[in-house]
mmCIF file of C-alpha atoms in Angstrom:
data_model
loop_
_atom_site.group_PDB
_atom_site.id
_atom_site.type_symbol
_atom_site.label_atom_id
_atom_site.label_comp_id
_atom_site.label_asym_id
_atom_site.label_seq_id
_atom_site.Cartn_x
_atom_site.Cartn_y
_atom_site.Cartn_z
ATOM 1 C CA GLY A 1 -6.589 -18.006 -9.165
ATOM 2 C CA ALA A 2 -5.306 -17.661 -5.698
ATOM 3 C CA GLY A 3 -4.473 -14.375 -4.225
ATOM 4 C CA VAL A 4 -1.738 -13.140 -1.716
ATOM 5 C CA SER A 5 -2.300 -15.266 1.536
ATOM 6 C CA GLN A 6 -1.000 -14.216 4.997
ATOM 7 C CA SER A 7 -0.999 -16.239 8.163
ATOM 8 C CA PRO A 8 -1.990 -15.882 10.855
ATOM 9 C CA SER A 9 -4.847 -13.431 10.591
ATOM 10 C CA ASN A 10 -4.597 -12.389 13.994
ATOM 11 C CA LYS A 11 -2.106 -12.493 16.477
ATOM 12 C CA VAL A 12 -1.863 -11.574 20.203
ATOM 13 C CA THR A 13 1.452 -11.910 21.971
ATOM 14 C CA GLU A 14 2.987 -10.609 25.148
ATOM 15 C CA LYS A 15 5.392 -8.205 25.240
ATOM 16 C CA GLY A 16 9.105 -9.389 24.833
ATOM 17 C CA LYS A 17 7.932 -12.326 22.751
ATOM 18 C CA ASP A 18 9.059 -13.024 19.036
ATOM 19 C CA VAL A 19 6.395 -13.533 16.462
ATOM 20 C CA GLU A 20 6.644 -14.870 12.945
ATOM 21 C CA LEU A 21 4.150 -13.678 10.091
ATOM 22 C CA ARG A 22 3.990 -15.572 6.991
ATOM 23 C CA CYS A 23 2.934 -14.463 3.255
ATOM 24 C CA ASP A 24 2.307 -16.711 0.509
ATOM 25 C CA PRO A 25 2.654 -14.418 -2.713
ATOM 26 C CA ILE A 26 1.025 -15.077 -5.899
ATOM 27 C CA SER A 27 2.515 -17.758 -7.873
ATOM 28 C CA GLY A 28 4.991 -16.301 -10.411
ATOM 29 C CA HIS A 29 5.202 -12.817 -8.871
ATOM 30 C CA THR A 30 8.837 -12.349 -8.397
ATOM 31 C CA ALA A 31 8.514 -8.937 -6.484
ATOM 32 C CA LEU A 32 7.137 -9.046 -2.833
ATOM 33 C CA TYR A 33 6.747 -6.132 -0.221
ATOM 34 C CA TRP A 34 6.196 -5.969 3.474
ATOM 35 C CA TYR A 35 4.218 -2.876 4.824
ATOM 36 C CA ARG A 36 3.081 -2.008 8.215
ATOM 37 C CA GLN A 37 0.066 -0.004 9.039
ATOM 38 C CA ARG A 38 -0.691 1.497 12.365
ATOM 39 C CA LEU A 39 -4.333 2.345 13.081
ATOM 40 C CA GLY A 40 -5.556 5.399 11.183
ATOM 41 C CA GLN A 41 -2.486 5.850 9.326
ATOM 42 C CA GLY A 42 -1.016 5.007 5.971
ATOM 43 C CA LEU A 43 1.101 2.174 4.915
ATOM 44 C CA GLU A 44 4.860 2.285 5.853
ATOM 45 C CA PHE A 45 7.197 0.334 3.746
ATOM 46 C CA LEU A 46 9.254 -2.217 5.313
ATOM 47 C CA ILE A 47 11.235 -4.381 2.876
ATOM 48 C CA TYR A 48 11.093 -5.551 -0.573
ATOM 49 C CA PHE A 49 12.353 -8.590 -2.330
ATOM 50 C CA GLN A 50 12.756 -9.214 -5.894
ATOM 51 C CA GLY A 51 13.858 -12.757 -7.193
ATOM 52 C CA ASN A 52 17.316 -13.464 -5.831
ATOM 53 C CA SER A 53 18.741 -9.991 -5.607
ATOM 54 C CA ALA A 54 19.491 -8.544 -2.220
ATOM 55 C CA PRO A 55 16.421 -7.202 -0.578
ATOM 56 C CA ASP A 56 15.944 -3.447 0.004
ATOM 57 C CA LYS A 57 15.754 -3.533 3.955
ATOM 58 C CA SER A 58 15.652 0.351 4.202
ATOM 59 C CA GLY A 59 12.290 0.485 5.456
ATOM 60 C CA LEU A 60 12.931 -1.907 8.700
ATOM 61 C CA PRO A 61 12.442 0.064 11.930
ATOM 62 C CA SER A 62 14.995 -1.549 14.159
ATOM 63 C CA ASP A 63 17.225 -4.594 14.255
ATOM 64 C CA ARG A 64 14.424 -6.699 15.934
ATOM 65 C CA PHE A 65 12.620 -6.848 12.605
ATOM 66 C CA SER A 66 13.942 -9.112 9.997
ATOM 67 C CA ALA A 67 12.431 -11.049 6.776
ATOM 68 C CA GLU A 68 13.241 -13.831 4.671
ATOM 69 C CA ARG A 69 12.365 -15.211 1.225
ATOM 70 C CA THR A 70 13.474 -18.149 -0.548
ATOM 71 C CA GLY A 71 13.487 -17.728 -4.206
ATOM 72 C CA GLU A 72 10.298 -16.489 -5.685
ATOM 73 C CA SER A 73 8.003 -18.198 -2.642
ATOM 74 C CA VAL A 74 6.953 -17.693 0.894
ATOM 75 C CA SER A 75 8.353 -14.842 2.932
ATOM 76 C CA THR A 76 8.390 -14.726 6.589
ATOM 77 C CA LEU A 77 8.612 -11.369 8.587
ATOM 78 C CA THR A 78 9.989 -11.972 12.133
ATOM 79 C CA ILE A 79 9.697 -9.417 14.980
ATOM 80 C CA GLN A 80 11.888 -10.101 18.154
ATOM 81 C CA ARG A 81 11.277 -9.100 21.623
ATOM 82 C CA THR A 82 8.054 -7.545 20.416
ATOM 83 C CA GLN A 83 7.110 -4.002 21.911
ATOM 84 C CA GLN A 84 3.779 -2.414 22.187
ATOM 85 C CA GLU A 85 4.232 -0.130 19.424
ATOM 86 C CA ASP A 86 4.808 -3.226 17.224
ATOM 87 C CA SER A 87 0.921 -3.263 17.200
ATOM 88 C CA ALA A 88 -0.388 -2.783 13.737
ATOM 89 C CA VAL A 89 -1.595 -4.719 10.630
ATOM 90 C CA TYR A 90 1.222 -6.062 8.551
ATOM 91 C CA LEU A 91 0.425 -6.421 4.987
ATOM 92 C CA CYS A 92 2.147 -8.372 2.406
ATOM 93 C CA ALA A 93 1.946 -7.739 -1.439
ATOM 94 C CA SER A 94 3.381 -9.243 -4.600
ATOM 95 C CA ARG A 95 3.896 -8.090 -8.168
ATOM 96 C CA TYR A 96 4.508 -9.588 -11.480
ATOM 97 C CA ASN A 97 7.810 -7.929 -12.423
ATOM 98 C CA ARG A 98 7.592 -8.058 -16.290
ATOM 99 C CA GLY A 99 5.595 -4.925 -17.568
ATOM 100 C CA SER A 100 3.065 -4.818 -14.572
ATOM 101 C CA TYR A 101 2.998 -2.256 -12.131
ATOM 102 C CA GLU A 102 -0.025 -3.135 -9.819
ATOM 103 C CA GLN A 103 0.863 -4.776 -6.526
ATOM 104 C CA TYR A 104 -1.398 -7.330 -5.066
ATOM 105 C CA PHE A 105 -2.277 -7.079 -1.439
ATOM 106 C CA GLY A 106 -2.864 -9.926 1.060
ATOM 107 C CA PRO A 107 -5.659 -9.462 3.817
ATOM 108 C CA GLY A 108 -2.951 -8.607 6.441
ATOM 109 C CA THR A 109 -2.003 -10.031 9.830
ATOM 110 C CA ARG A 110 -3.255 -7.908 12.550
ATOM 111 C CA LEU A 111 -0.788 -8.007 15.509
ATOM 112 C CA THR A 112 -1.404 -7.173 19.129
ATOM 113 C CA VAL A 113 1.401 -6.807 21.946
ATOM 114 C CA THR A 114 -0.169 -6.835 25.183
ATOM 115 C CA ALA B 1 12.578 13.374 2.865
ATOM 116 C CA GLN B 2 10.241 11.560 0.655
ATOM 117 C CA SER B 3 6.712 11.996 1.163
ATOM 118 C CA VAL B 4 3.368 11.759 0.215
ATOM 119 C CA ALA B 5 0.214 13.968 1.367
ATOM 120 C CA GLN B 6 -3.520 13.411 1.454
ATOM 121 C CA PRO B 7 -4.485 16.714 3.049
ATOM 122 C CA GLU B 8 -8.315 15.336 3.728
ATOM 123 C CA ASP B 9 -8.687 12.657 6.245
ATOM 124 C CA GLN B 10 -12.389 12.388 4.998
ATOM 125 C CA VAL B 11 -14.294 13.685 2.056
ATOM 126 C CA ASN B 12 -18.049 13.805 2.102
ATOM 127 C CA VAL B 13 -20.028 13.985 -1.324
ATOM 128 C CA ALA B 14 -23.609 13.403 -2.483
ATOM 129 C CA GLU B 15 -24.299 10.662 -4.659
ATOM 130 C CA GLY B 16 -24.351 11.789 -8.172
ATOM 131 C CA ASN B 17 -22.114 14.642 -7.579
ATOM 132 C CA PRO B 18 -18.318 14.806 -8.784
ATOM 133 C CA LEU B 19 -15.749 13.763 -6.336
ATOM 134 C CA THR B 20 -12.034 14.909 -5.719
ATOM 135 C CA VAL B 21 -9.494 13.042 -3.379
ATOM 136 C CA LYS B 22 -6.414 14.931 -3.395
ATOM 137 C CA CYS B 23 -2.561 13.935 -3.321
ATOM 138 C CA THR B 24 0.499 15.663 -3.343
ATOM 139 C CA TYR B 25 3.951 14.180 -3.101
ATOM 140 C CA SER B 26 7.546 15.139 -2.641
ATOM 141 C CA VAL B 27 9.783 12.018 -4.140
ATOM 142 C CA SER B 28 12.770 12.721 -6.075
ATOM 143 C CA GLY B 29 12.913 12.211 -9.781
ATOM 144 C CA ASN B 30 10.093 11.257 -12.058
ATOM 145 C CA PRO B 31 8.203 8.971 -9.733
ATOM 146 C CA TYR B 32 5.330 6.423 -10.708
ATOM 147 C CA LEU B 33 2.211 7.212 -9.216
ATOM 148 C CA PHE B 34 -0.640 5.265 -7.910
ATOM 149 C CA TRP B 35 -4.187 4.949 -6.290
ATOM 150 C CA TYR B 36 -5.356 2.039 -4.186
ATOM 151 C CA VAL B 37 -8.991 1.489 -2.660
ATOM 152 C CA GLN B 38 -9.475 -0.277 0.722
ATOM 153 C CA TYR B 39 -12.983 -1.338 1.256
ATOM 154 C CA PRO B 40 -14.332 -2.355 4.762
ATOM 155 C CA ASN B 41 -12.860 -5.772 5.708
ATOM 156 C CA ARG B 42 -11.186 -6.274 2.355
ATOM 157 C CA GLY B 43 -7.694 -5.737 1.109
ATOM 158 C CA LEU B 44 -6.079 -2.905 -0.837
ATOM 159 C CA GLN B 45 -7.058 -3.042 -4.457
ATOM 160 C CA PHE B 46 -5.418 -1.270 -7.431
ATOM 161 C CA LEU B 47 -7.323 1.422 -8.997
ATOM 162 C CA LEU B 48 -5.241 3.119 -11.338
ATOM 163 C CA LYS B 49 -1.451 4.107 -12.179
ATOM 164 C CA TYR B 50 0.406 7.036 -13.890
ATOM 165 C CA ILE B 51 3.821 5.809 -15.547
ATOM 166 C CA THR B 52 4.206 8.098 -18.549
ATOM 167 C CA GLY B 53 2.204 9.713 -21.097
ATOM 168 C CA ASP B 54 -1.135 11.509 -20.903
ATOM 169 C CA ASN B 55 -1.464 13.389 -17.658
ATOM 170 C CA LEU B 56 -5.184 12.100 -17.407
ATOM 171 C CA VAL B 57 -5.279 8.352 -16.699
ATOM 172 C CA LYS B 58 -8.490 6.176 -16.294
ATOM 173 C CA GLY B 59 -8.961 3.473 -14.186
ATOM 174 C CA SER B 60 -11.337 0.867 -12.568
ATOM 175 C CA TYR B 61 -14.934 1.628 -11.507
ATOM 176 C CA GLY B 62 -15.062 4.772 -13.559
ATOM 177 C CA PHE B 63 -12.342 6.767 -11.695
ATOM 178 C CA GLU B 64 -9.468 8.888 -13.302
ATOM 179 C CA ALA B 65 -6.726 10.823 -11.962
ATOM 180 C CA GLU B 66 -4.891 13.965 -13.257
ATOM 181 C CA PHE B 67 -1.035 14.005 -12.975
ATOM 182 C CA ASN B 68 0.274 17.782 -12.555
ATOM 183 C CA LYS B 69 4.171 17.600 -12.586
ATOM 184 C CA SER B 70 4.385 21.376 -11.790
ATOM 185 C CA GLN B 71 2.344 21.112 -8.785
ATOM 186 C CA THR B 72 3.408 17.405 -7.991
ATOM 187 C CA SER B 73 0.021 16.354 -7.342
ATOM 188 C CA PHE B 74 -2.156 13.332 -8.533
ATOM 189 C CA HIS B 75 -5.625 14.043 -7.590
ATOM 190 C CA LEU B 76 -8.164 11.439 -7.893
ATOM 191 C CA LYS B 77 -11.537 12.036 -9.549
ATOM 192 C CA LYS B 78 -14.722 10.684 -10.565
ATOM 193 C CA PRO B 79 -17.585 12.564 -12.565
ATOM 194 C CA SER B 80 -20.563 10.892 -10.630
ATOM 195 C CA ALA B 81 -20.011 9.345 -7.246
ATOM 196 C CA LEU B 82 -21.798 6.286 -6.321
ATOM 197 C CA VAL B 83 -22.783 5.073 -2.508
ATOM 198 C CA SER B 84 -20.772 1.848 -3.189
ATOM 199 C CA ASP B 85 -17.631 4.113 -3.718
ATOM 200 C CA SER B 86 -17.434 4.699 -0.208
ATOM 201 C CA ALA B 87 -14.078 3.388 1.079
ATOM 202 C CA LEU B 88 -10.625 4.473 2.106
ATOM 203 C CA TYR B 89 -8.433 5.838 -0.755
ATOM 204 C CA PHE B 90 -4.680 5.556 -0.774
ATOM 205 C CA CYS B 91 -2.154 7.410 -2.822
ATOM 206 C CA ALA B 92 1.104 5.940 -3.568
ATOM 207 C CA VAL B 93 4.257 7.019 -5.322
ATOM 208 C CA SER B 94 7.334 5.055 -6.143
ATOM 209 C CA PRO B 95 10.681 6.208 -7.637
ATOM 210 C CA ASN B 96 11.793 2.860 -8.979
ATOM 211 C CA PHE B 97 9.197 0.296 -7.850
ATOM 212 C CA ASN B 98 11.673 -1.137 -5.171
ATOM 213 C CA LYS B 99 10.058 1.326 -2.631
ATOM 214 C CA PHE B 100 6.525 2.608 -2.275
ATOM 215 C CA TYR B 101 5.400 5.633 -0.214
ATOM 216 C CA PHE B 102 1.769 5.881 0.842
ATOM 217 C CA GLY B 103 -0.080 8.426 2.012
ATOM 218 C CA SER B 104 -2.288 8.388 5.264
ATOM 219 C CA GLY B 105 -5.642 7.713 3.333
ATOM 220 C CA THR B 106 -8.624 9.593 2.684
ATOM 221 C CA LYS B 107 -12.070 8.104 3.836
ATOM 222 C CA LEU B 108 -14.585 8.792 0.911
ATOM 223 C CA ASN B 109 -18.109 8.961 2.154
ATOM 224 C CA VAL B 110 -20.918 9.003 -0.409
ATOM 225 C CA LYS B 111 -24.253 9.876 0.922
ATOM 226 C CA PRO B 112 -27.461 8.909 -0.933
#
């Protein structure tokens, strides 16, 4: 079956521009996570969606970052007025909520802000 | 503050020898513990988890991990390393499945 997909795989943008990253979770997975991975560092939690509940946004680093998810489908992470420190790999993961603890990760979007 | 520490950036081991990749955490309550592996040019893959029960848990590819509550540690182990085990390993901890805290990763190098 299809895994988690993310698009684009690579994105180069100029400082100050807005970018939108997309995540398609595995069908039936109610939980969805976004992470940021800076070069040589671990994963930094950004946001968590669970079904139709209010998302946990506690990891978003600033109000330039926002994310949406409609029901249990696609999610988009938007970064406004990008800064060079936003350069990183953005990872999405999904999880089947009932009795499963394993997150399935997408391949990531590598964002470079010039 | 909640945190996960992987004190070794890199672990080198000869093929056939046992390996240990260390992880300690500072997360409130009784968190759930995980190990993930990242092979070059591939996404993170789940290896194993501790939720409750026996302190020694077994996972994929012959890996196991030992939970030590008093030391708040969850070290990854394998009795006999393979060259194909060379990868980047991440420890992750979650208090409630809403939020996951990841360590900075340990690069495992297995030499033939």
